[in-house]
mmCIF file of C-alpha atoms in Angstrom:
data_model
loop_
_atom_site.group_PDB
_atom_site.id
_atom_site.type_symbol
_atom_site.label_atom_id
_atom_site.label_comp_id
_atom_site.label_asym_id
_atom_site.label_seq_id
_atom_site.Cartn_x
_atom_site.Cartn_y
_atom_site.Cartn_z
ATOM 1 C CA UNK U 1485 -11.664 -4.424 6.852
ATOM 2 C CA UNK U 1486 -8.422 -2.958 6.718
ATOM 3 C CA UNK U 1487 -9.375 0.378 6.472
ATOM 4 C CA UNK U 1488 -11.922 -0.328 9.058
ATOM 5 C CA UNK U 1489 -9.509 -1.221 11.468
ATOM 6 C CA UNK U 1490 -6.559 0.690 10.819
ATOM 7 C CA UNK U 1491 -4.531 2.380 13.494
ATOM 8 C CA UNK U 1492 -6.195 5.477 13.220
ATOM 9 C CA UNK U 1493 -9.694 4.367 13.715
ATOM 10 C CA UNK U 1494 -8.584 1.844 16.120
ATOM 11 C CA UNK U 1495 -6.960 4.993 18.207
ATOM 12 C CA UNK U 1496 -9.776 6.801 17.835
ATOM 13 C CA UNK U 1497 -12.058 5.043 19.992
ATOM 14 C CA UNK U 1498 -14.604 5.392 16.804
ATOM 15 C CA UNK U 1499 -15.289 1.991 17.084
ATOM 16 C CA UNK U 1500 -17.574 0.288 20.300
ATOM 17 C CA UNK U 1501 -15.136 -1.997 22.143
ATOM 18 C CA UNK U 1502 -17.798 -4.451 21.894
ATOM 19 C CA UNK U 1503 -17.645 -4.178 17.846
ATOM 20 C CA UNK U 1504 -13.488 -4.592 18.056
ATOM 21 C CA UNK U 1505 -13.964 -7.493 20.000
ATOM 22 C CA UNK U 1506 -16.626 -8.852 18.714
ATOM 23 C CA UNK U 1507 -14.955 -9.350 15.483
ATOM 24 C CA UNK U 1508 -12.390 -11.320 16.502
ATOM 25 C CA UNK U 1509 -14.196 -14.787 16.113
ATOM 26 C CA UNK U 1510 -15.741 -14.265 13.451
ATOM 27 C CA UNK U 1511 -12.663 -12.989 11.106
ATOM 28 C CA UNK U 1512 -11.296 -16.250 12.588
ATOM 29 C CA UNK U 1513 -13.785 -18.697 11.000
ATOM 30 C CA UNK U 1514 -13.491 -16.895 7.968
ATOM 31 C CA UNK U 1515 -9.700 -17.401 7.772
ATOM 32 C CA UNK U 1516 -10.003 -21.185 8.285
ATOM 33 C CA UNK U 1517 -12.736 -21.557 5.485
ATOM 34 C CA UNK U 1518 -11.129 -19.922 3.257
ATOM 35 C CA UNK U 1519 -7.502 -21.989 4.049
ATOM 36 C CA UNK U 1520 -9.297 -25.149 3.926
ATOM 37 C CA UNK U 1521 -10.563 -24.478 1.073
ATOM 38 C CA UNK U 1522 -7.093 -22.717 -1.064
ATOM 39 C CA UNK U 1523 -6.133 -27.048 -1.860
ATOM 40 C CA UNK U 1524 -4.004 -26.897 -4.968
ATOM 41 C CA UNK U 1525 -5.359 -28.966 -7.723
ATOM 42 C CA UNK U 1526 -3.907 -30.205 -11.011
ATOM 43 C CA UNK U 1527 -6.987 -27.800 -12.444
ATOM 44 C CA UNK U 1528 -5.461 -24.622 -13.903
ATOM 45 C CA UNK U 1529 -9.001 -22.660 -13.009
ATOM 46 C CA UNK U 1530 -8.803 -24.828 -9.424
ATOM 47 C CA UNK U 1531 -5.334 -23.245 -9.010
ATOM 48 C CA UNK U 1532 -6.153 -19.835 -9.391
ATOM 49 C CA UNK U 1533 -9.008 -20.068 -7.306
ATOM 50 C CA UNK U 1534 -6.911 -21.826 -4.489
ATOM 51 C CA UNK U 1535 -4.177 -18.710 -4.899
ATOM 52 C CA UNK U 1536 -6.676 -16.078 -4.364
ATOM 53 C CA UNK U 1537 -8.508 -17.476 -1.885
ATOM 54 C CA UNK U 1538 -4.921 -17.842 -0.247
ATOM 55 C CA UNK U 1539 -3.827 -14.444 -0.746
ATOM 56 C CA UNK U 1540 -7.092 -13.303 0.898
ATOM 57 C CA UNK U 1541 -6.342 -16.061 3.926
ATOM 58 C CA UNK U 1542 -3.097 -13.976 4.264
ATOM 59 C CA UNK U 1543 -4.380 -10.840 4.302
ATOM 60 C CA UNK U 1544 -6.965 -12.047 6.881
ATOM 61 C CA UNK U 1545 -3.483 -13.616 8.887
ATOM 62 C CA UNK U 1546 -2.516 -9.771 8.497
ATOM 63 C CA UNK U 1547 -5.424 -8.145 9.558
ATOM 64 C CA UNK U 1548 -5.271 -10.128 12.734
ATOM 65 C CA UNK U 1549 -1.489 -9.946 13.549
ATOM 66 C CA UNK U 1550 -0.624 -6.388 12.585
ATOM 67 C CA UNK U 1551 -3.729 -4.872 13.660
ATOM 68 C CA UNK U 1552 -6.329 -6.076 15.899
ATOM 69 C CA UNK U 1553 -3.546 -7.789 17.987
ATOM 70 C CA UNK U 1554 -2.492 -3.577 18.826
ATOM 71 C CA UNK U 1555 -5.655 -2.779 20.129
ATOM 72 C CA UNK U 1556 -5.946 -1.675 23.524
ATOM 73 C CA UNK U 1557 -9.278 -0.531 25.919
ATOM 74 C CA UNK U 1558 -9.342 1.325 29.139
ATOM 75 C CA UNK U 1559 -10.877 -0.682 32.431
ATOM 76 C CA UNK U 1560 -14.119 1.677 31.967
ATOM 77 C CA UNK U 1561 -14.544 0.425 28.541
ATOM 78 C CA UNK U 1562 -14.975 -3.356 29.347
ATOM 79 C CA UNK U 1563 -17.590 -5.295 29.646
ATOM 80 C CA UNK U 1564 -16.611 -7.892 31.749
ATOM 81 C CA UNK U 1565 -19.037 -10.654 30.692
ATOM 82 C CA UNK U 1566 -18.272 -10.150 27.400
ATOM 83 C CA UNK U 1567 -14.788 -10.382 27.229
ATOM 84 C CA UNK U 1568 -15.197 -13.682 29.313
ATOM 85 C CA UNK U 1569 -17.382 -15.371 27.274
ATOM 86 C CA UNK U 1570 -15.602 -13.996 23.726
ATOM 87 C CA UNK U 1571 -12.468 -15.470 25.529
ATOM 88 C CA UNK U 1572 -13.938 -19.083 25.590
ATOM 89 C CA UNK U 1573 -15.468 -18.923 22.931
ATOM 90 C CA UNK U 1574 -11.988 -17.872 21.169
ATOM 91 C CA UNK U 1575 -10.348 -21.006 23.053
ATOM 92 C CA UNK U 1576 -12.990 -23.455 21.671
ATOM 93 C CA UNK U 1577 -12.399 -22.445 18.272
ATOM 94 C CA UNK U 1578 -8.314 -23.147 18.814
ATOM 95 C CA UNK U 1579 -8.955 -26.434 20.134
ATOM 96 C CA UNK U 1580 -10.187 -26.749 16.489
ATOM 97 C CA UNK U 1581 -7.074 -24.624 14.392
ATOM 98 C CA UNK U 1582 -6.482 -26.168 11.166
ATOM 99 C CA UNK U 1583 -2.953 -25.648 11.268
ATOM 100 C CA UNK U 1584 -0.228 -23.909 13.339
ATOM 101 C CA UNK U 1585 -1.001 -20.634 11.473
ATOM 102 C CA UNK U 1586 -4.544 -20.722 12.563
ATOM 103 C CA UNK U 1587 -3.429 -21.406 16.163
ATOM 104 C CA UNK U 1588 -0.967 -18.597 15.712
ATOM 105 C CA UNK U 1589 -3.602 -15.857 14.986
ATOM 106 C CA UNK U 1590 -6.452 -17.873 17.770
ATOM 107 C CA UNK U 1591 -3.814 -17.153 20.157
ATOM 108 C CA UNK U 1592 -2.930 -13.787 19.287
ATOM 109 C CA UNK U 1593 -6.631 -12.915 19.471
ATOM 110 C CA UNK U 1594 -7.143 -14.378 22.637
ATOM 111 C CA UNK U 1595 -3.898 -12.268 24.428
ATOM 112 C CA UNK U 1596 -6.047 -9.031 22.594
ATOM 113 C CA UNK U 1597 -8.994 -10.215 24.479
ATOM 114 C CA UNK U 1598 -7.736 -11.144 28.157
ATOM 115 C CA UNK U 1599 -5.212 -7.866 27.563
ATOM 116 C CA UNK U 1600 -8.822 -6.100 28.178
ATOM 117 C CA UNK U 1601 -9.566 -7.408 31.318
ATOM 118 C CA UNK U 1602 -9.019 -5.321 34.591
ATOM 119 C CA UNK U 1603 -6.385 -6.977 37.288
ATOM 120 C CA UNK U 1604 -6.377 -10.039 35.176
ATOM 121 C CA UNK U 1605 -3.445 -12.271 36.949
ATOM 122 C CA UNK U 1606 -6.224 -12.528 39.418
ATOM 123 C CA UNK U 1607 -8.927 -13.870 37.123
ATOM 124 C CA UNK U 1608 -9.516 -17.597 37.619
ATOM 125 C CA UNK U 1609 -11.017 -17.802 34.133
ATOM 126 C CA UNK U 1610 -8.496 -17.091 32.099
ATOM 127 C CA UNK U 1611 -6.008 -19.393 33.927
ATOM 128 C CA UNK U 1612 -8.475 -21.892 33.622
ATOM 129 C CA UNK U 1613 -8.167 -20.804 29.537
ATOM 130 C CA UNK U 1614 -4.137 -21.807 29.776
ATOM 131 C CA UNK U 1615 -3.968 -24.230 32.310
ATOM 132 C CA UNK U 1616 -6.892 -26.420 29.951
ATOM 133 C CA UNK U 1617 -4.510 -25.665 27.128
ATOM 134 C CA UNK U 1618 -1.460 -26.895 28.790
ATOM 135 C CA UNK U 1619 -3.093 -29.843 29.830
ATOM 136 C CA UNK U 1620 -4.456 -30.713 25.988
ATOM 137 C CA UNK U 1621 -1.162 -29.438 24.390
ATOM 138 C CA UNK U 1622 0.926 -31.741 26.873
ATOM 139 C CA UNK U 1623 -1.210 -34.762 27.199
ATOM 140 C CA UNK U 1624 -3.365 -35.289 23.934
ATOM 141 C CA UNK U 1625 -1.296 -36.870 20.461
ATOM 142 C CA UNK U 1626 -4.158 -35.108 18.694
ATOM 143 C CA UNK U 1627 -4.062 -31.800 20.055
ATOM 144 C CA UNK U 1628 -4.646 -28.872 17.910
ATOM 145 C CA UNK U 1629 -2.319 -26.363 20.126
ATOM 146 C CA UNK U 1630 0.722 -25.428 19.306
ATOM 147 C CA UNK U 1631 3.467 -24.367 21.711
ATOM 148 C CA UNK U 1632 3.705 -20.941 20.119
ATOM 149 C CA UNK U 1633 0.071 -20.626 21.887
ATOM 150 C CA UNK U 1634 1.852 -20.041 25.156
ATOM 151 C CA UNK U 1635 5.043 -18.418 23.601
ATOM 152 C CA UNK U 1636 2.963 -15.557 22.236
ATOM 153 C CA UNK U 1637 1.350 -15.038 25.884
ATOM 154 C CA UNK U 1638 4.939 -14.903 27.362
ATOM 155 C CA UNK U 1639 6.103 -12.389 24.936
ATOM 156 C CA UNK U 1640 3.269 -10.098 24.923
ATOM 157 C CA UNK U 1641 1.690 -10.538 28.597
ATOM 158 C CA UNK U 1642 4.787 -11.673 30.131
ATOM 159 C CA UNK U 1643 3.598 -10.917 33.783
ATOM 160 C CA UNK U 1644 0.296 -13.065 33.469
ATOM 161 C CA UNK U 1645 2.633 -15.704 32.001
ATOM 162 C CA UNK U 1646 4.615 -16.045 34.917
ATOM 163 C CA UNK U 1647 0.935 -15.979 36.709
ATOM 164 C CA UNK U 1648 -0.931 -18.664 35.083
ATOM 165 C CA UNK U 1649 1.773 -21.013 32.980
ATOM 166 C CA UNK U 1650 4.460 -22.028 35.394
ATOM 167 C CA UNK U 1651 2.741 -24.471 37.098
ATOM 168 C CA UNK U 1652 1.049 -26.602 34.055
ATOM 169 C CA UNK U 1653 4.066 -25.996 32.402
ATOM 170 C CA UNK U 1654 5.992 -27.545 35.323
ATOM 171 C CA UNK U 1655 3.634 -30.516 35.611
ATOM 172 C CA UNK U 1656 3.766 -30.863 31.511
ATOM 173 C CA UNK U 1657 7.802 -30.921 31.772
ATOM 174 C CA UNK U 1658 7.385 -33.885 34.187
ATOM 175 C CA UNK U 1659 4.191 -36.093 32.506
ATOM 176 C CA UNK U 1660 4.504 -34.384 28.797
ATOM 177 C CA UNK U 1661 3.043 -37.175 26.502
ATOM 178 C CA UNK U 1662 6.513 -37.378 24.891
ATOM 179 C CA UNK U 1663 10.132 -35.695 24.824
ATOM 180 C CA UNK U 1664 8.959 -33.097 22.413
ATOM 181 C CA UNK U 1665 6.505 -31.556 24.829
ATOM 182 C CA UNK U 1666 8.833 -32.440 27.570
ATOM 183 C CA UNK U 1667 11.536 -29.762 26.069
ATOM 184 C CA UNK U 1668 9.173 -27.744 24.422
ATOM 185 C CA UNK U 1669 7.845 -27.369 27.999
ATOM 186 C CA UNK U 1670 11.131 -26.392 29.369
ATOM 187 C CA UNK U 1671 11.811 -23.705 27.026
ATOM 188 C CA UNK U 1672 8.872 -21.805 27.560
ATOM 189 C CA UNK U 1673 9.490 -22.457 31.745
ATOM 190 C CA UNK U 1674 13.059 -20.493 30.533
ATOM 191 C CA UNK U 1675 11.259 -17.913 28.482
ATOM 192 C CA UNK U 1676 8.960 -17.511 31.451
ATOM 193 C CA UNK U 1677 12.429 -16.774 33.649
ATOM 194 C CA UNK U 1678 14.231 -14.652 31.123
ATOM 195 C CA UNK U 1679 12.105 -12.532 30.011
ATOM 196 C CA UNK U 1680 11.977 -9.264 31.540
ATOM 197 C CA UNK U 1681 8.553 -7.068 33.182
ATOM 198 C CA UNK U 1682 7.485 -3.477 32.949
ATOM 199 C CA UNK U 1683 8.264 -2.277 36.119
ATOM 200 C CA UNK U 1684 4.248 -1.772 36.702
ATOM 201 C CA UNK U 1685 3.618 -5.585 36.591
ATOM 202 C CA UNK U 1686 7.211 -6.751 37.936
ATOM 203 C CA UNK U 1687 5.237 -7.374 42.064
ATOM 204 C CA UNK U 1688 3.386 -9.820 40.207
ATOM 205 C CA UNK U 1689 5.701 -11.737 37.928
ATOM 206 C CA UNK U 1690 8.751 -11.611 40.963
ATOM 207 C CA UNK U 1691 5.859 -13.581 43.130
ATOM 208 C CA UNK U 1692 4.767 -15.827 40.875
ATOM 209 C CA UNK U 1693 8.372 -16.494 40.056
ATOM 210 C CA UNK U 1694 9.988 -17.339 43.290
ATOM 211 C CA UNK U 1695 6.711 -19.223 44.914
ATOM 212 C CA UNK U 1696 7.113 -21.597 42.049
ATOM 213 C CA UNK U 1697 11.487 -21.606 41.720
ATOM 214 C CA UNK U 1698 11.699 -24.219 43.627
ATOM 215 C CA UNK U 1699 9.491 -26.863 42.102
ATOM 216 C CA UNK U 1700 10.735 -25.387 38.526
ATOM 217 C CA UNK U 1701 14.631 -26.894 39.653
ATOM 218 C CA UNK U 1702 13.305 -29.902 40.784
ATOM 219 C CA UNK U 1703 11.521 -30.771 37.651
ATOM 220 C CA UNK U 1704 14.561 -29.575 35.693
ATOM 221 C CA UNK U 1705 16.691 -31.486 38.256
ATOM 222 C CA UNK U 1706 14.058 -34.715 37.256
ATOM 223 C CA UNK U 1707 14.492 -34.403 33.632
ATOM 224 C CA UNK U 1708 18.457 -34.755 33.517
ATOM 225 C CA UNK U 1709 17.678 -37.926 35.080
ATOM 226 C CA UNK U 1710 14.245 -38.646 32.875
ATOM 227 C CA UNK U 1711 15.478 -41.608 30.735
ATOM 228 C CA UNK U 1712 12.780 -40.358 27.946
ATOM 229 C CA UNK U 1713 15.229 -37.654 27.677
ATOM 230 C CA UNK U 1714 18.612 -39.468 27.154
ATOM 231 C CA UNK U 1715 19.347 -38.834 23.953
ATOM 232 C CA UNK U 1716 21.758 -35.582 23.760
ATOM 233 C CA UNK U 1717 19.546 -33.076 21.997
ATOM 234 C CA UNK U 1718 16.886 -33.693 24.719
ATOM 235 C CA UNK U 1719 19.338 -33.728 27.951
ATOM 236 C CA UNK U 1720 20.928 -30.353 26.130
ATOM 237 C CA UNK U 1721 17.628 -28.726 26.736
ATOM 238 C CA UNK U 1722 17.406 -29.645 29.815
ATOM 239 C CA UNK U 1723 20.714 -28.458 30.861
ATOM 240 C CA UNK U 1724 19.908 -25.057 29.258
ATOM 241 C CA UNK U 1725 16.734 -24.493 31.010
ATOM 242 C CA UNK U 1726 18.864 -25.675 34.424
ATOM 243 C CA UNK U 1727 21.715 -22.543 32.982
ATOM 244 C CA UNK U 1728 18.495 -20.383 32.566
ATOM 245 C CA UNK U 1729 16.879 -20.843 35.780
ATOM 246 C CA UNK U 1730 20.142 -20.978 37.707
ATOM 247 C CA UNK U 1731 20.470 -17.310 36.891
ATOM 248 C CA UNK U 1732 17.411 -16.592 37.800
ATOM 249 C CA UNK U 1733 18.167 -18.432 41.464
ATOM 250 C CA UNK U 1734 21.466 -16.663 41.512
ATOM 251 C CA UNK U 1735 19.713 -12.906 41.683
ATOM 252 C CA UNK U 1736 16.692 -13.724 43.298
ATOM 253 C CA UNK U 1737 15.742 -16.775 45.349
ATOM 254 C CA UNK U 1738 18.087 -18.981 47.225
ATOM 255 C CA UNK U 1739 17.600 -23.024 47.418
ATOM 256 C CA UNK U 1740 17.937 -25.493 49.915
ATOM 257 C CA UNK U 1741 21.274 -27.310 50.401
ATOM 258 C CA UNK U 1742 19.195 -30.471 50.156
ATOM 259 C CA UNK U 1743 17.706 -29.122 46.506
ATOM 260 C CA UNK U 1744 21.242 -27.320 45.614
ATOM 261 C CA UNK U 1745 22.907 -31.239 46.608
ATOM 262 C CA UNK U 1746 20.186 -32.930 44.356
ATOM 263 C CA UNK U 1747 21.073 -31.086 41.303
ATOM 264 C CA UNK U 1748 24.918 -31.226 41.543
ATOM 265 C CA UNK U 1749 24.771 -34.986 41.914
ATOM 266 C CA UNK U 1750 23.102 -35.564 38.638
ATOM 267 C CA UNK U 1751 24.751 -32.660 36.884
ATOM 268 C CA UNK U 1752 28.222 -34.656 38.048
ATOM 269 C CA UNK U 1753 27.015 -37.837 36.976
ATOM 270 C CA UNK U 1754 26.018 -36.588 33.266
ATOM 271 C CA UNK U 1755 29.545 -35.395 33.277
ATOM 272 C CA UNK U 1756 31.001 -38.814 33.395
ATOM 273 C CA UNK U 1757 28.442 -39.590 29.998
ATOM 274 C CA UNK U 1758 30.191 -36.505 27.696
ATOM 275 C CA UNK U 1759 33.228 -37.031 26.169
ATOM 276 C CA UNK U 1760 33.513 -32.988 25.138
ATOM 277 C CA UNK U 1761 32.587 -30.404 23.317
ATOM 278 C CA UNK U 1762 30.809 -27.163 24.201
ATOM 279 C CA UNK U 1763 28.150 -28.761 26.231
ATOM 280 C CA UNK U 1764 30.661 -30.448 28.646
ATOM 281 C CA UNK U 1765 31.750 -27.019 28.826
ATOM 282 C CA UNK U 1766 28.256 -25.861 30.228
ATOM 283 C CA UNK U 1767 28.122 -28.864 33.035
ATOM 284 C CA UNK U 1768 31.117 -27.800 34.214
ATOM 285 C CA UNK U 1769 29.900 -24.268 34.735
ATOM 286 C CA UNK U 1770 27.084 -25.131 35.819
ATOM 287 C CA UNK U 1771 28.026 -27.561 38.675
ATOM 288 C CA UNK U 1772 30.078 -24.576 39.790
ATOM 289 C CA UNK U 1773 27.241 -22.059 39.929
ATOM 290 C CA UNK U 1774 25.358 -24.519 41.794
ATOM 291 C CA UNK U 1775 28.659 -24.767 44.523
ATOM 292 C CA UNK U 1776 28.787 -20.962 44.454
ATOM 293 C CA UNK U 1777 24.829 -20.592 44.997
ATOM 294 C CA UNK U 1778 24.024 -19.383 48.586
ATOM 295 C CA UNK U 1779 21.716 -22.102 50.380
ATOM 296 C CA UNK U 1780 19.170 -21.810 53.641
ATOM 297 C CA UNK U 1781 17.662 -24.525 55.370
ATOM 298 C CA UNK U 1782 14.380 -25.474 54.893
ATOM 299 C CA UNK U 1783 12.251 -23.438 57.521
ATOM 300 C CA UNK U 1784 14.181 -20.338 56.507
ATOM 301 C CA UNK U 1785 13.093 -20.840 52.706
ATOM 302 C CA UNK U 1786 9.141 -20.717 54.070
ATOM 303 C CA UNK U 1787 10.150 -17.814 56.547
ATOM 304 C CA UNK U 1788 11.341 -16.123 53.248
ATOM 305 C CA UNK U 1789 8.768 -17.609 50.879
ATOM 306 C CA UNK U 1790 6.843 -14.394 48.769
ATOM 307 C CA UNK U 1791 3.580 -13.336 49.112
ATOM 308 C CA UNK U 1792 0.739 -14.729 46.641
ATOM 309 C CA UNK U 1793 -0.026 -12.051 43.934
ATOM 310 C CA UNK U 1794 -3.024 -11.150 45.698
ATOM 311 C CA UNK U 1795 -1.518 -10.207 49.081
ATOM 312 C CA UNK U 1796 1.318 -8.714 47.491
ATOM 313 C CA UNK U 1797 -1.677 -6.650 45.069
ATOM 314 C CA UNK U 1798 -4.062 -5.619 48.177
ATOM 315 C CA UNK U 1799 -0.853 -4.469 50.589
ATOM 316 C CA UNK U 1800 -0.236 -2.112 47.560
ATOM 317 C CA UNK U 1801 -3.368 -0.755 47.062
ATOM 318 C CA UNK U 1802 -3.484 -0.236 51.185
ATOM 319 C CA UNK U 1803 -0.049 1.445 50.571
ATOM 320 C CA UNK U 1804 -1.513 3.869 48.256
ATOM 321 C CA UNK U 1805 -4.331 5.019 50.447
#
């Protein structure tokens, strides 16, 4: 397998699309036999068993990770129908992962998949894919996704994050089952803001960003006041998505003085709670980035609200013409 789908033959186009991603699934059932089945036993024969079949479980991990995970097709190569229905399948079987490794290589698989698909922060099935695993991930004690599902799609597709993730995220930062996901939710909203965009897909992920900024600060706004998030490790996450998003605001997409008022109320009043220290530190700043922030009135944030990705995606193609 490795030889199979090494770089070269990978580049070469040797191999049918279809074959590439056809495998994915498959090599991904394999992997979760064979880790179910490495248990260690007191059994000196057992144990040697369990190590090789682990070895071969992390060579499969490898396979997956370091190789299929780099492959790339061209919008002629693609059949659409297949890609789709690979994807869900793909999904299915990480609503079943055995682990967090086993999530970690599902979801790497699936961003190789959907990175196939032509124009696809307009394709309504594979936010359906996310927005399902939000909802599980956020909702369900016995979920089987882990948040690095969602990281890996915001570092390697960072445009379709900002597309299809903000706003489950947002709704999972204010109903999350419990302050784990709550945070957990909030750092990948940050991630979503911070991280940066080829310049090719930056229309799409500047869009997706502002039309959903201000709901974003009023969740974050909600959870320094959530009292499932009063203990200090939780509020400090909340205060560094607020730092994180602020910056974002600061560069790109002005509040309301209603919104900006909001969020320097509670900021002041968690300021009365800390005694000092480095976080005290970052309410002060932040309650002064919030004073310093410029603010419009409420019909002249619609006037200046962005175009949907779509609108902004068809008056560039009528641009090119």
């Amino acid at each position: 397998l490795d030889a199979l789908f090494s770089a070269s033959v990978l580049k070469s186009g040797w191999l049918p699309t279809e074959a590439v991603l056809g495998s994915l699934l498959p090599i991904l059932k394999a992997r979760k036999v064979l880790a179910k089945s490495a248990q260690v036993s007191t059994d000196a024969n057992a144990r040697k068993v369990a190590s090789e079949k682990k070895t071969l479980t992390d060579r499969l991990s490898s396979l997956i990770k370091d190789k299929l995970s780099k492959y790339r097709c061209t919008g002629e190569d693609v059949d659409l129908e297949l890609v789709l229905k690979a994807s869900s399948d793909l999904y299915d079987e990480t609503m079943h992962s055995l682990n967090s490794a086993q999530c970690s290589c599902c979801s790497l698989a699936l961003v190789t998949l959907v990175r196939c698909i032509p124009d696809v922060e307009d394709c309504d099935d594979v936010k359906k894919i996310y927005s399902d695993a939000v909802s599980n991930w956020s909702t369900q004690k016995s979920t089987k996704i882990h948040s690095l599902f969602f990281g890996d799609l915001i570092q390697r597709m960072p445009s379709l994050a900002s597309c299809i993730l903000i706003e489950p995220l947002t709704e999972a930062t204010r109903n999350g089952i419990s302050p784990y996901i709550k945070c957990e939710s909030i750092k990948l909203l940050s991630a979503i803001y911070k991280h940066d965009v080829s310049s090719e897909e930056e229309h799409f992920s500047v869009s997706a960003k502002k039309n959903s900024c201000s709901k974003v600060v009023a969740v974050l706004n909600d959870s320094l006041s959530d009292s499932s998030l009063s203990k200090a490790k939780h509020r400090d996450e909340a205060l560094q998505g607020c730092k994180t998003v602020l910056n974002y605001v600061k560069a790109h997409h002005p509040l309301t003085s209603e919104e900006l008022t909001s969020l320097e109320t509670n900021l002041k009043e968690i300021l009365t709670t800390m005694k000092g220290g480095g976080m005290k530190q970052l309410v002060l700043k932040l309650i002064d980035t919030v004073k310093g922030l410029p603010r419009v009135d409420g019909q002249e944030a619609k006037q200046k609200a962005p175009k949907s990705t779509k609108e902004r995606k068809k008056r560039k193609k009528n641009s090119k013409k």
